[in-house]
Coordinates of C-alpha atoms in Angstrom, one line a residue:
M1 CA 0.6 -0.3 0.1
L2 CA 1.4 3.3 -1.1
N3 CA 0.5 5.9 1.4
I4 CA 0.0 9.4 0.5
C5 CA 0.2 12.9 2.9
I6 CA -1.3 16.3 1.3
V7 CA -0.9 18.6 2.7
T8 CA -2.0 22.5 2.6
G9 CA -1.4 25.7 4.2
A10 CA -4.0 27.9 2.7
R11 CA -7.2 28.5 0.7
P12 CA -5.6 28.5 -2.2
N13 CA -4.6 25.5 -1.9
F14 CA -7.5 23.1 -2.0
I15 CA -8.5 24.4 -5.1
K16 CA -4.3 22.7 -6.6
V17 CA -5.1 19.3 -4.6
A18 CA -8.9 18.7 -5.1
P19 CA -7.8 17.1 -8.6
I20 CA -5.3 15.7 -6.9
I21 CA -7.2 13.4 -4.5
R22 CA -10.5 13.1 -7.1
A23 CA -7.7 12.0 -9.6
I24 CA -6.1 9.1 -6.5
I25 CA -10.0 8.3 -5.7
R26 CA -10.2 7.2 -9.0
A27 CA -6.7 5.1 -9.3
K28 CA -8.4 3.4 -6.7
E29 CA -11.1 2.2 -8.2
Q30 CA -9.2 1.0 -10.8
G31 CA -7.5 -1.5 -8.0
R32 CA -4.5 0.3 -6.8
E33 CA -3.0 0.4 -3.3
L34 CA -2.7 3.2 -2.5
S35 CA -4.0 6.1 0.0
Y36 CA -4.8 9.5 1.0
K37 CA -4.4 11.5 4.5
L38 CA -5.1 15.4 3.3
V39 CA -4.0 17.5 6.2
Y40 CA -4.2 21.5 6.9
A41 CA -1.7 23.6 9.0
G42 CA -4.2 25.5 10.3
S43 CA -7.3 26.0 11.6
E44 CA -10.9 23.9 11.5
K45 CA -12.3 27.1 11.7
D46 CA -10.4 29.3 9.5
S47 CA -12.6 31.8 8.2
T48 CA -11.3 32.1 4.3
L49 CA -12.9 28.4 4.2
E50 CA -15.9 28.8 3.3
P51 CA -18.9 26.5 4.0
S52 CA -19.4 25.8 0.7
L53 CA -16.0 25.5 -0.6
F54 CA -14.8 22.3 -0.3
E55 CA -18.9 21.1 -1.7
D56 CA -17.0 23.3 -5.5
L57 CA -14.6 21.7 -5.2
Q58 CA -16.4 18.2 -4.5
M59 CA -13.7 16.7 -2.8
P60 CA -13.4 15.5 1.4
R61 CA -12.5 17.8 4.2
P62 CA -8.6 17.8 5.4
D63 CA -8.0 14.0 7.3
I64 CA -6.1 16.4 9.7
Y65 CA -5.9 20.4 11.2
L66 CA -2.3 20.9 12.6
G67 CA -4.1 24.2 13.5
V68 CA -1.3 26.5 13.3
D69 CA -2.9 30.5 13.2
C70 CA 0.1 33.0 14.1
P71 CA 1.7 36.7 12.2
S72 CA 4.9 35.3 12.2
L73 CA 6.1 33.8 9.7
N74 CA 9.1 31.8 11.7
E75 CA 6.7 31.4 13.8
L76 CA 4.5 29.4 12.2
T77 CA 7.7 27.8 10.9
G78 CA 8.5 26.2 13.9
R79 CA 5.1 25.1 14.7
V80 CA 4.0 23.6 12.4
M81 CA 7.0 21.3 12.1
G82 CA 6.2 19.9 15.5
E83 CA 2.5 19.4 14.2
F84 CA 3.7 17.5 11.4
E85 CA 6.3 15.5 12.6
Q86 CA 3.5 14.1 15.0
Y87 CA 1.9 13.4 12.4
L88 CA 4.3 11.6 10.8
N89 CA 5.1 9.5 14.3
A90 CA 1.4 8.4 14.3
H91 CA 0.8 7.8 10.4
P92 CA 2.8 5.2 8.3
T93 CA 3.7 7.8 5.4
D94 CA 5.5 7.1 2.3
I95 CA 6.0 10.5 -0.5
V96 CA 4.7 13.7 0.9
I97 CA 2.9 16.2 -1.4
V98 CA 3.3 20.2 -0.7
V99 CA 2.2 22.9 -2.6
D100 CA 3.6 26.4 -3.8
D101 CA 5.5 28.4 -1.0
L102 CA 4.0 29.2 2.1
A103 CA 6.4 29.0 4.9
S104 CA 4.2 26.0 6.0
T105 CA 5.3 24.0 3.1
M106 CA 8.6 25.1 3.4
A107 CA 8.1 23.5 6.9
V108 CA 6.3 20.2 6.3
A109 CA 9.2 20.2 3.3
I110 CA 12.4 20.1 6.1
V111 CA 10.3 17.6 8.9
T112 CA 9.4 15.2 5.1
K113 CA 13.2 15.1 4.3
K114 CA 14.7 14.9 7.4
R115 CA 12.9 10.9 8.4
G116 CA 13.5 10.6 4.6
I117 CA 10.5 10.7 3.4
R118 CA 9.5 11.2 -0.3
L119 CA 8.8 14.5 -1.1
A120 CA 7.4 15.8 -4.0
H121 CA 6.7 19.8 -5.1
L122 CA 3.8 20.2 -6.9
V123 CA 3.8 23.4 -8.9
A124 CA 7.5 23.6 -8.5
G125 CA 10.1 26.1 -10.2
T126 CA 8.3 28.6 -9.8
R127 CA 10.5 32.1 -9.7
S128 CA 10.4 36.1 -9.1
F129 CA 14.7 36.1 -9.2
D130 CA 14.2 39.1 -5.7
I131 CA 15.9 37.0 -3.0
T132 CA 14.6 39.8 -0.3
M133 CA 10.9 37.6 -1.0
P134 CA 9.7 35.5 1.6
K135 CA 8.5 33.5 -0.8
E136 CA 11.6 33.0 -2.9
I137 CA 13.3 31.6 0.0
N138 CA 11.0 29.1 -0.1
R139 CA 10.9 28.0 -3.2
L140 CA 14.4 27.5 -3.0
V141 CA 14.3 25.4 -0.5
I142 CA 12.1 23.3 -0.9
D143 CA 12.5 22.2 -4.5
G144 CA 16.4 22.4 -3.5
L145 CA 14.5 19.0 -1.1
S146 CA 12.1 18.2 -3.4
D147 CA 12.9 14.5 -5.1
L148 CA 9.9 14.8 -7.3
L149 CA 9.4 18.7 -9.1
F150 CA 5.8 19.1 -10.6
T151 CA 6.7 22.0 -12.8
A152 CA 3.6 23.4 -15.2
G153 CA 6.0 24.8 -18.2
I154 CA 9.1 25.1 -20.2
S155 CA 10.4 27.9 -17.7
S156 CA 9.9 26.0 -14.4
N157 CA 11.6 23.2 -15.7
S158 CA 14.3 26.0 -16.7
N159 CA 15.4 27.0 -13.2
A160 CA 15.3 24.5 -12.1
T161 CA 18.0 23.0 -13.9
R162 CA 20.0 26.0 -13.9
E163 CA 19.5 25.5 -9.5
G164 CA 20.8 22.2 -10.5
A165 CA 18.1 19.6 -10.2
E166 CA 19.1 16.6 -11.7
M167 CA 16.6 15.7 -14.7
H168 CA 14.9 12.5 -13.6
K169 CA 13.4 14.5 -10.8
I170 CA 11.6 17.4 -12.6
Y171 CA 8.2 16.1 -14.0
M172 CA 6.6 19.1 -17.3
V173 CA 3.0 18.1 -15.7
G174 CA 1.5 21.0 -16.1
N175 CA -0.6 23.7 -15.1
I176 CA -2.9 22.0 -11.7
L177 CA -5.1 25.1 -11.7
M178 CA -6.7 23.8 -15.0
D179 CA -8.3 20.6 -14.4
S180 CA -10.3 22.1 -11.7
L181 CA -11.1 24.9 -13.7
R182 CA -12.6 21.8 -16.5
Q183 CA -14.1 20.0 -13.5
A184 CA -16.2 23.1 -11.9
H185 CA -17.2 25.1 -15.7
N186 CA -20.4 23.9 -16.2
R187 CA -21.7 24.1 -12.5
L188 CA -19.8 28.0 -12.4
R189 CA -23.2 29.9 -10.6
R190 CA -23.5 33.3 -12.2
P191 CA -23.6 36.2 -8.9
A192 CA -27.4 37.4 -7.7
L193 CA -25.6 40.5 -6.9
L194 CA -25.3 41.1 -11.5
D195 CA -28.8 40.9 -11.6
K196 CA -28.8 44.3 -8.6
M197 CA -26.8 46.1 -10.6
G198 CA -28.1 45.6 -14.1
L199 CA -25.1 44.0 -15.7
K200 CA -24.2 40.9 -17.7
A201 CA -21.3 39.2 -19.7
G202 CA -18.8 41.7 -20.6
D203 CA -20.0 44.8 -18.9
Y204 CA -17.6 45.1 -16.1
L205 CA -14.1 44.6 -14.5
V206 CA -12.7 42.3 -11.9
F207 CA -10.5 43.8 -9.9
T208 CA -8.0 41.6 -7.0
L209 CA -5.5 42.9 -4.6
N210 CA -3.7 41.3 -1.7
R211 CA -0.2 41.7 -2.4
R212 CA 1.2 43.0 0.7
A213 CA 3.9 45.5 -0.5
L214 CA 0.9 46.6 -2.5
L215 CA -1.2 47.3 -0.1
A216 CA 1.5 49.2 1.7
D217 CA 2.0 51.3 -0.5
T218 CA -0.9 53.6 -0.6
N219 CA 0.7 56.6 -2.5
K220 CA 1.0 54.4 -5.2
L221 CA -1.7 52.0 -4.6
K222 CA -4.0 55.6 -4.8
R223 CA -2.4 56.4 -8.1
M224 CA -3.3 52.9 -9.8
L225 CA -6.9 53.4 -7.9
N226 CA -7.4 56.4 -9.7
V227 CA -6.6 55.3 -13.4
V228 CA -9.3 51.9 -12.7
C229 CA -11.9 54.5 -10.9
V230 CA -11.3 56.7 -14.6
A231 CA -11.8 54.0 -17.1
G232 CA -15.7 54.4 -17.9
V233 CA -17.0 50.2 -16.9
P234 CA -18.6 49.3 -13.6
V235 CA -15.3 47.6 -12.3
L236 CA -16.2 45.0 -9.0
A237 CA -14.3 44.4 -6.3
P238 CA -15.4 41.2 -4.4
L239 CA -12.2 41.9 -1.5
R240 CA -11.7 40.5 1.9
G241 CA -9.5 41.5 5.3
E242 CA -6.9 44.4 4.9
P243 CA -6.7 43.7 1.3
A244 CA -10.6 45.5 1.7
K245 CA -10.0 48.1 4.2
V246 CA -6.9 49.4 1.9
V247 CA -9.0 50.0 -0.6
S248 CA -12.7 51.5 0.6
S249 CA -10.2 53.8 2.2
L250 CA -8.5 55.0 -0.6
L251 CA -11.1 55.5 -2.8
Q252 CA -13.1 58.5 -3.0
S253 CA -17.9 58.0 -2.9
P254 CA -18.7 57.0 -5.6
S255 CA -17.0 55.2 -7.2
A256 CA -16.9 53.4 -10.0
I257 CA -15.0 50.5 -7.7
H258 CA -18.0 48.1 -6.1
L259 CA -16.8 46.6 -3.1
I260 CA -18.2 43.7 -2.6
Q261 CA -18.7 41.1 -0.6
P262 CA -15.7 37.8 -1.3
L263 CA -18.1 35.2 -3.3
D264 CA -17.2 31.3 -3.2
Y265 CA -15.6 29.6 -5.9
L266 CA -17.9 28.8 -7.9
E267 CA -19.4 32.6 -8.3
F268 CA -16.1 33.7 -8.4
G269 CA -15.4 31.8 -11.4
W270 CA -18.1 32.5 -13.3
L271 CA -17.4 35.9 -12.8
T272 CA -13.8 36.7 -14.0
A273 CA -14.8 33.7 -16.8
N274 CA -17.7 36.6 -18.2
A275 CA -15.5 39.3 -16.9
K276 CA -14.2 42.3 -19.7
G277 CA -10.8 42.1 -18.5
I278 CA -9.7 41.3 -15.2
I279 CA -7.0 43.4 -12.8
T280 CA -4.9 41.9 -10.3
D281 CA -2.2 41.2 -8.1
S282 CA -2.5 37.6 -8.1
G283 CA -0.7 34.7 -10.2
N284 CA -3.5 32.6 -9.9
V285 CA -6.2 34.6 -11.3
A286 CA -3.9 35.7 -14.0
E287 CA -3.2 32.2 -14.9
E288 CA -7.5 31.1 -15.0
A289 CA -8.1 34.2 -17.1
T290 CA -5.5 33.1 -19.4
F291 CA -7.5 29.9 -19.6
N292 CA -10.8 31.6 -20.5
N293 CA -9.5 33.6 -22.8
V294 CA -10.3 36.6 -20.8
P295 CA -7.7 39.9 -21.1
C296 CA -5.6 40.0 -17.9
I297 CA -3.8 43.0 -16.4
T298 CA -1.4 42.2 -14.0
L299 CA -0.3 44.8 -10.9
N300 CA 3.7 43.5 -10.0
S301 CA 6.6 42.6 -12.8
Y302 CA 7.0 39.2 -13.3
T303 CA 3.9 36.4 -12.9
E304 CA 5.2 32.8 -11.6
H305 CA 4.1 31.7 -15.1
I306 CA 5.5 34.0 -17.7
E307 CA 3.2 31.6 -21.1
T308 CA 0.6 33.8 -18.8
V309 CA 2.5 36.4 -20.8
K310 CA 4.2 34.5 -23.4
Q311 CA 1.1 32.7 -25.1
G312 CA -1.8 33.6 -22.7
S313 CA -4.6 36.9 -22.1
N314 CA -1.6 38.3 -19.5
V315 CA 0.9 41.5 -19.2
L316 CA 2.6 42.7 -16.7
V317 CA 2.3 46.2 -15.8
G318 CA 4.3 46.9 -12.4
E319 CA 2.9 49.2 -9.8
D320 CA 3.4 51.5 -12.6
A321 CA 0.3 54.1 -12.6
E322 CA 0.8 55.2 -16.7
E323 CA 1.2 51.3 -17.5
L324 CA -1.9 50.7 -16.2
R325 CA -3.5 53.8 -17.6
K326 CA -2.3 52.0 -21.3
A327 CA -3.3 49.4 -20.9
L328 CA -6.2 49.9 -20.1
E329 CA -6.8 52.1 -23.2
T330 CA -5.6 48.3 -24.6
L331 CA -8.6 46.3 -23.0
L332 CA -11.0 48.8 -23.2
S333 CA -11.0 49.4 -27.0
G334 CA -10.8 45.9 -28.0
Q335 CA -7.3 45.7 -29.7
W336 CA -6.4 42.8 -26.9
K337 CA -2.9 40.4 -27.6
S338 CA -4.8 37.1 -29.7
C339 CA -4.1 34.3 -26.9
S340 CA -3.5 30.5 -26.5
L341 CA -3.1 27.9 -23.7
P342 CA -0.1 26.5 -22.8
D343 CA 1.3 23.3 -23.1
R344 CA -0.2 20.5 -21.2
W345 CA -3.0 23.4 -19.8
D346 CA -5.6 20.6 -20.7
G347 CA -6.8 19.4 -17.3
R348 CA -5.1 16.6 -17.3
T349 CA -2.2 17.5 -14.6
A350 CA -3.7 15.6 -12.0
E351 CA -3.6 12.0 -13.5
R352 CA -0.2 13.2 -15.1
I353 CA 1.6 13.1 -11.1
V354 CA -0.2 10.2 -9.5
Q355 CA 0.9 7.8 -12.7
T356 CA 3.5 9.0 -12.4
I357 CA 4.2 8.2 -8.4
I358 CA 2.4 4.9 -8.9
D359 CA 5.0 4.0 -12.0
L360 CA 7.8 5.3 -9.3
Q361 CA 6.8 3.1 -7.1

């Protein structure tokens, strides 16, 4: 029996592991001898995990909650290491799958390798090349420790090999987010608020914001928000927590930017898939925009997946209000670039991952 442990550290991770769990279940139904446990580093009471999330993703809730929740990344790392070691003491484990680049992900990776257990990194090889970013350090550590590097594209492969990863460890499996999007496509729900606002598909822009550095620079952010406000198109911003507070404090009333309640996965999926365009600082949102062929402006100078720019619908404007204005003009004039799906962004990434793990058993 192959015992697989899948570890998540934040809400977006669940969207990426849901297809893997479904692929494991299908493999078991086909007679494969494997089992899995889903572990969440946070608490069962985490407010970001809305009740509908697991139903929307058609996946079970975590088997284990480590219960770690603290603002200090260093403290969080230490506490997750301690809790995950206790998990491994109690549960036979042959391979651990970690996702993305969180402090909790790095903590789990370190404990896994100290115990001599195989480690697989999902969405490996992503780089900002900015060592001042905590997540960049996490990426370097996790990739350096991993036995299996599951990458989304050629650029991620190149990053891994440039840093000395052996070729037999690298598997270009594609973008796991596309699996979730394809699976959810026919179940996406049009948000009721669009009817209340009298908006149809293509009548609006979507704005999301979460990056701490941009939220902290309120002067720069205000200049960018002013550009968005005069776009001439309603802008829907489903923000929560600190981003909602900061943006609200910088907006003049009334504003073309409408702060709305955060949406569940299926409603947010409909909102972005049917938008005229998207303005975001989220790599995941930009990747989904490429899948949906929706113009996307990213408020960052880099992207984890350059495929979204080279082939997809994404354009990087950094934190430059003038570049944002130019990009918005192009978007609203209907002259956005043509785009296509990158290689292996076909909704079968989870199948490749699970088959690889089985073949290497």
